[in-house]
Short mmCIF file of C-alpha atoms in Angstrom, two decimals:
data_model
loop_
_atom_site.label_atom_id
_atom_site.label_comp_id
_atom_site.label_asym_id
_atom_site.label_seq_id
_atom_site.Cartn_x
_atom_site.Cartn_y
_atom_site.Cartn_z
CA MET A 14 67.70 60.65 115.47
CA ASP A 15 65.57 57.54 115.80
CA ASP A 16 67.28 54.20 116.09
CA VAL A 17 66.51 51.95 113.11
CA GLN A 18 64.70 49.56 115.51
CA THR A 19 62.12 52.26 116.30
CA ILE A 20 61.27 52.98 112.67
CA THR A 21 58.06 51.18 111.76
CA LEU A 22 56.87 50.22 108.30
CA GLN A 23 53.47 51.76 109.09
CA ARG A 24 55.01 55.15 109.85
CA VAL A 25 57.28 55.03 106.78
CA LEU A 26 54.40 54.13 104.46
CA GLU A 27 52.19 56.85 105.96
CA ALA A 28 54.95 59.38 105.28
CA LEU A 29 55.44 58.14 101.71
CA VAL A 30 51.76 58.19 100.76
CA ASP A 31 52.01 61.91 99.93
CA PRO A 32 53.43 62.71 96.46
CA VAL A 33 55.38 65.75 97.71
CA ARG A 34 57.14 63.67 100.35
CA ARG A 35 57.84 60.92 97.81
CA SER A 36 59.35 63.59 95.57
CA ILE A 37 61.66 64.74 98.38
CA VAL A 38 62.80 61.18 99.04
CA THR A 39 63.26 60.49 95.31
CA GLN A 40 65.33 63.67 94.87
CA LEU A 41 67.52 62.65 97.83
CA CYS A 42 67.89 59.12 96.41
CA GLU A 43 69.10 60.52 93.10
CA THR A 44 71.90 62.65 94.52
CA SER A 45 75.09 61.87 96.37
CA VAL A 46 75.09 65.11 98.34
CA ASP A 47 72.93 66.50 101.12
CA LEU A 48 70.45 69.13 99.95
CA LYS A 49 69.25 72.41 101.46
CA CYS A 50 65.50 72.62 102.03
CA GLY A 51 65.22 75.42 99.45
CA SER A 52 66.97 73.45 96.72
CA PHE A 53 64.17 70.91 96.22
CA ASP A 54 61.82 71.24 93.27
CA LEU A 55 58.49 71.27 95.13
CA PRO A 56 55.06 72.58 94.05
CA VAL A 57 54.20 73.85 97.56
CA SER A 58 54.82 76.91 99.72
CA LYS A 59 57.80 77.12 102.07
CA SER A 60 55.62 76.53 105.15
CA THR A 61 53.98 73.49 103.57
CA ALA A 62 57.40 72.14 102.57
CA THR A 63 58.51 72.54 106.19
CA HIS A 64 55.58 70.34 107.25
CA HIS A 65 56.56 67.65 104.72
CA PHE A 66 60.19 67.66 105.89
CA ARG A 67 59.01 67.28 109.49
CA VAL A 68 56.83 64.27 108.62
CA LEU A 69 59.76 62.60 106.82
CA ARG A 70 62.10 63.35 109.72
CA GLU A 71 59.66 62.01 112.32
CA ALA A 72 59.11 58.85 110.25
CA GLY A 73 62.88 58.29 110.31
CA LEU A 74 63.40 58.67 106.57
CA ILE A 75 65.59 61.76 106.64
CA HIS A 76 68.05 63.43 108.97
CA GLN A 77 68.27 67.23 109.10
CA TYR A 78 71.14 69.37 110.36
CA TYR A 79 72.36 72.94 109.99
CA VAL A 80 75.32 74.26 108.05
CA GLY A 81 75.39 77.94 108.92
CA THR A 82 71.83 79.10 108.36
CA SER A 83 70.97 76.37 105.85
CA ARG A 84 69.00 73.35 106.95
CA MET A 85 70.47 70.33 105.20
CA ASN A 86 68.69 67.07 104.44
CA THR A 87 70.17 63.64 104.10
CA LEU A 88 68.36 60.41 103.35
CA ARG A 89 68.87 57.72 105.96
CA ARG A 90 69.49 55.30 103.11
CA ALA A 91 71.60 52.69 104.91
CA GLU A 92 69.22 52.48 107.88
CA ILE A 93 66.08 52.29 105.71
CA ASP A 94 67.66 49.72 103.39
CA LYS A 95 68.59 47.62 106.42
CA ALA A 96 65.12 47.82 107.95
CA PHE A 97 63.13 47.58 104.70
CA PRO A 98 65.33 46.14 101.93
CA GLY A 99 64.40 47.37 98.46
CA LEU A 100 61.73 49.85 99.59
CA LEU A 101 63.56 52.98 98.44
CA ASP A 102 64.53 51.43 95.10
CA LEU A 103 60.89 50.48 94.48
CA LEU A 104 59.79 54.00 95.37
CA VAL A 105 62.21 55.67 92.95
CA THR A 106 61.35 53.21 90.18
CA ALA A 107 57.61 53.76 90.68
CA ASP A 108 58.00 57.55 90.71
CA LYS A 109 60.02 57.49 87.49
CA LYS A 110 57.40 55.28 85.82
CA ALA A 111 54.64 57.64 86.94
CA ASP A 112 56.49 60.61 85.42
CA LEU A 113 56.65 58.80 82.05
CA THR A 114 52.93 58.01 82.01
CA PRO A 115 50.93 60.34 79.72
CA ARG A 116 48.33 62.39 81.57
#
C-alpha cells in the first residue's frame, strides 16, 4: 500500500476523471463496510471493472484484500482526507447533484 506521501493529486484526479471509478469511490464513501468487487452497481463487464479497481488502487484511493475467495475493497478515507482535505466530500456531493439533474 502506498504511503500517503507518495499519493499525488495528479494521479488521484486522473483516476477520478472516469465516471465508473467515481461511482466506485462514491459507493465506498456511502457505506461503513468493505465491499466485494461483485457487489458494486457498475455498468461495465467484470474485466473492465477489474481495470477500474486497479487504477483506483494504483492511485492510492482504495485498498484491496482477500477474504476467502472474495476480493474486498476499502476506501483509504483517512489517508485521502489527510492529503487532500474535502476532496472526497466534494466528489460525493457532485455525483449526487449529477444524479438529480434531468437528462
